[in-house]
Amino acid sequence: MKLFIRKKEGELKDMKIIVAKDYEEMSKKAADFVAAQIILKPDSVLGLPTGSTPVGMYRELVKRYQAGDIDFSNVVTFNLDEYCGLDAENPQSYHYFMMENLFAHINVPKQNIHIPSGSALDIQKECDQYEQKIKDAGGIDLQVLGIGRNGHIGFNEPATYFEAKTHMGQLDEDTIRANARFFNSIEEVPKKAISMGIRAIMQARKILLLANGEEKAEAIYKTVQGAIVPQVPASILQLHPDVVIILDEKAADKLSL
Ligand code: PGA
């Protein structure tokens, strides 16, 4: 494991980049980080991602819970996103994913779990209420993020502006292709999703971004060393005061560290 510090101007804290040797090590380091957050602030508000990237981190967190090292009884969670049109029981939904990979195995109270409802009849109302719930919880203490190979965070897809609030958006063609691996066919991939907006992510007190594999190397390069543009949504993280990025060697391959 190697730690690199990317110096920032002025008030901003330096960006910390940890390069782990492989997915396993990345996942363990990420779990260390989340566990430390919960130990230091047992009533932490966590922002959580889905996708292949965090599966190993969740597995580690479950192990640590089972070993008695962490207690989720006062933790509050907000998931980043959910597909539109899939209800919570649908195995392709992010509700289902979170139950399978984390919530069913730990002691976080049901009422503390928040995931946007993709089957809400009034999507705009669902988005507004989600936004309000994040505010009412006092904002997010630690936001964990994966990244799309197109640089998206949550379903904040490349665009001509940064979408501030929780919103429904169209999935990018590349995201539909990337996520088709979880479905029987590409036609089955929902074309729309509800996503937490850039503001709640940027207002999180700490951010932990994870990426592994060579297909993420370009997005990571643009996020860390490219221009801050809405065409690469994750690039806005350069402006966040407290970001830690944990990568495997392949995802770090294009960075000049
Ligand atoms: P992945 O997705 O972890 O399945 O690669 C990440 C993302 O699209 O944000």
XYZ file of C-alpha atoms and ligand atoms in Angstrom:
266
model
C 0.000 0.000 0.000
C 1.280 3.487 -0.843
C -0.018 6.875 0.237
C 0.250 9.910 -2.045
C -0.696 13.426 -1.034
C -1.956 15.777 -3.706
C -1.297 19.328 -2.533
C -4.136 21.809 -2.784
C -4.188 25.577 -2.753
C -5.367 27.734 0.155
C -7.772 26.429 2.774
C -8.459 23.084 1.168
C -6.990 19.999 2.801
C -4.708 17.950 0.603
C -6.276 15.109 -1.381
C -5.052 11.750 -0.097
C -4.649 8.918 -2.576
C -4.012 5.420 -1.288
C -2.901 2.861 -3.840
C -3.605 -0.675 -2.665
C -2.053 -3.636 -4.435
C -5.354 -5.252 -5.355
C -9.124 -5.290 -4.845
C -8.836 -7.204 -1.573
C -6.499 -4.665 -0.027
C -8.571 -1.748 -1.366
C -11.685 -3.234 0.241
C -9.992 -3.761 3.606
C -8.624 -0.212 3.673
C -12.060 1.154 2.792
C -13.622 -0.904 5.595
C -10.945 0.425 8.009
C -11.950 3.936 7.057
C -15.697 3.379 7.505
C -15.150 1.435 10.744
C -13.021 4.266 12.160
C -15.774 6.731 11.296
C -18.380 4.658 13.163
C -16.112 4.061 16.172
C -15.340 7.774 16.492
C -18.942 8.876 15.838
C -21.387 6.034 16.541
C -24.338 8.052 15.205
C -22.631 8.796 11.890
C -24.700 9.554 8.804
C -23.206 7.463 5.992
C -23.765 7.980 2.274
C -23.490 4.600 0.551
C -22.918 3.354 -3.005
C -23.892 0.194 -4.859
C -22.108 -1.561 -7.747
C -19.302 -4.113 -7.879
C -16.719 -1.823 -6.328
C -18.027 -1.680 -2.730
C -19.003 -5.365 -2.433
C -15.666 -6.318 -0.828
C -15.846 -3.354 1.562
C -19.343 -4.388 2.675
C -18.153 -7.980 3.167
C -15.377 -6.700 5.437
C -17.732 -4.458 7.396
C -20.080 -7.400 7.999
C -17.119 -9.450 9.293
C -16.134 -6.669 11.656
C -19.694 -6.305 12.892
C -19.875 -10.064 13.503
C -16.562 -9.910 15.371
C -18.059 -7.240 17.652
C -15.716 -4.521 16.429
C -18.396 -2.126 15.153
C -21.953 -1.348 16.112
C -24.410 0.086 13.596
C -27.293 0.621 16.038
C -27.068 4.422 15.858
C -25.824 4.740 12.296
C -28.038 6.422 9.695
C -27.602 5.633 5.997
C -28.526 7.323 2.737
C -27.969 5.473 -0.514
C -26.843 7.378 -3.545
C -29.346 6.142 -6.048
C -31.982 3.725 -7.282
C -33.288 2.664 -10.678
C -36.678 4.006 -11.676
C -39.353 1.394 -12.208
C -37.835 -1.311 -9.978
C -39.446 -1.952 -6.621
C -37.535 -2.926 -3.493
C -38.174 -6.672 -3.970
C -36.724 -6.702 -7.478
C -33.352 -8.519 -7.285
C -31.877 -5.947 -9.713
C -32.855 -3.028 -7.491
C -30.368 -1.251 -5.296
C -32.681 -1.841 -2.317
C -32.200 -5.558 -2.854
C -28.460 -5.156 -3.369
C -28.069 -3.277 -0.085
C -30.090 -5.859 1.854
C -28.079 -8.724 0.372
C -24.669 -7.149 0.750
C -24.980 -5.223 4.011
C -28.206 -4.394 5.804
C -29.474 -7.949 6.356
C -26.224 -8.813 8.141
C -25.766 -5.852 10.511
C -27.781 -4.157 13.254
C -28.658 -0.868 11.557
C -32.311 -0.120 12.484
C -34.666 -0.286 9.530
C -35.945 3.241 10.149
C -32.371 4.580 9.836
C -31.977 3.232 6.280
C -32.822 5.561 3.390
C -32.837 4.608 -0.288
C -34.773 6.572 -2.908
C -37.855 4.689 -4.080
C -37.629 3.959 -7.786
C -41.257 2.868 -7.849
C -42.676 6.070 -6.310
C -45.708 7.332 -8.219
C -44.663 10.943 -7.816
C -40.941 10.942 -8.588
C -40.485 14.681 -8.067
C -42.047 14.436 -4.612
C -39.816 11.459 -3.815
C -36.741 13.466 -4.844
C -37.779 16.510 -2.799
C -38.495 14.398 0.265
C -35.166 12.581 -0.056
C -33.354 15.893 -0.213
C -35.213 17.064 2.893
C -34.443 13.860 4.816
C -30.713 14.321 4.175
C -30.993 17.881 5.497
C -33.022 16.806 8.527
C -30.370 14.209 9.365
C -27.818 17.038 9.494
C -26.132 16.153 6.202
C -23.738 13.304 5.551
C -20.682 12.665 7.716
C -18.962 10.227 5.376
C -19.943 9.758 1.750
C -18.557 6.608 0.134
C -18.485 6.711 -3.667
C -17.722 4.419 -6.552
C -17.117 5.944 -9.970
C -18.435 5.101 -13.417
C -15.956 4.645 -16.241
C -17.527 7.836 -17.652
C -16.728 9.674 -14.396
C -20.219 9.578 -12.920
C -20.831 9.557 -9.161
C -24.178 8.139 -8.093
C -26.207 8.570 -11.263
C -24.901 12.074 -11.788
C -24.024 11.423 -15.409
C -21.792 13.581 -17.634
C -23.765 16.731 -18.428
C -23.426 20.385 -19.276
C -23.956 21.442 -15.647
C -23.701 19.920 -12.167
C -27.171 18.929 -10.964
C -27.371 20.147 -7.355
C -30.366 18.336 -5.902
C -31.723 14.810 -5.731
C -33.209 14.280 -9.164
C -34.330 11.783 -11.743
C -31.885 11.462 -14.610
C -31.394 9.577 -17.818
C -28.669 6.930 -17.749
C -25.753 7.548 -20.061
C -25.362 5.053 -22.945
C -22.054 3.910 -21.480
C -23.626 3.334 -18.053
C -26.381 1.230 -19.636
C -23.714 -0.858 -21.395
C -21.628 -1.161 -18.204
C -24.604 -2.194 -16.059
C -26.011 -4.655 -18.597
C -23.810 -7.318 -16.981
C -26.231 -7.460 -14.046
C -29.276 -8.037 -16.302
C -30.321 -10.762 -18.762
C -30.091 -8.328 -21.657
C -29.210 -4.703 -22.285
C -32.892 -3.940 -22.999
C -33.740 -4.788 -19.390
C -31.462 -2.108 -17.920
C -33.649 0.750 -16.654
C -33.020 3.953 -18.570
C -33.776 6.283 -15.678
C -32.729 6.532 -12.063
C -33.109 8.743 -9.015
C -29.796 10.087 -7.775
C -28.590 12.154 -4.876
C -27.347 15.424 -6.337
C -23.900 16.947 -6.320
C -24.699 19.358 -3.481
C -25.430 16.722 -0.806
C -22.322 14.831 -1.935
C -20.148 17.957 -1.786
C -21.605 18.947 1.593
C -20.606 15.589 3.087
C -17.975 16.232 5.739
C -15.704 13.515 4.370
C -15.613 11.664 1.079
C -14.135 8.240 0.365
C -13.901 7.403 -3.340
C -13.085 3.834 -4.391
C -12.080 2.478 -7.772
C -10.508 -0.700 -9.039
C -9.602 -2.135 -12.406
C -8.083 -0.709 -15.558
C -11.444 0.359 -16.972
C -11.565 3.045 -14.245
C -8.043 4.392 -14.830
C -9.044 7.085 -17.315
C -11.947 8.325 -15.156
C -9.640 8.458 -12.122
C -7.018 10.380 -14.065
C -9.602 12.957 -15.186
C -11.095 13.149 -11.687
C -7.790 13.852 -9.980
C -5.752 15.643 -12.615
C -8.209 16.866 -15.224
C -10.298 20.011 -15.507
C -13.262 20.453 -13.158
C -16.111 20.052 -15.620
C -19.645 18.585 -15.446
C -18.708 16.289 -18.351
C -16.633 14.452 -15.685
C -18.930 14.732 -12.663
C -16.378 13.297 -10.186
C -13.904 16.067 -11.093
C -15.817 18.393 -8.748
C -14.342 16.395 -5.863
C -11.125 18.376 -6.400
C -12.987 21.217 -4.661
C -13.994 19.156 -1.640
C -11.985 19.879 1.514
C -11.594 16.286 2.727
C -11.336 13.532 0.117
C -9.582 10.190 0.393
C -9.316 8.056 -2.736
C -8.476 4.359 -2.411
C -7.493 2.636 -5.657
C -6.033 -0.638 -6.731
C -2.876 -0.418 -8.851
C -4.776 -0.777 -12.128
C -7.139 2.129 -11.443
C -4.138 4.259 -10.410
C -2.214 3.398 -13.555
C -2.736 6.672 -15.443
C -2.046 9.018 -12.503
C 1.283 10.784 -12.356
C 1.906 10.475 -8.613
P -19.193 -0.442 -10.417
O -20.048 0.859 -10.636
O -18.736 -0.401 -8.990
O -20.149 -1.585 -10.654
O -18.056 -0.397 -11.375
C -19.588 2.055 -10.126
C -20.461 3.172 -10.599
O -21.028 3.063 -11.698
O -20.574 4.179 -9.885
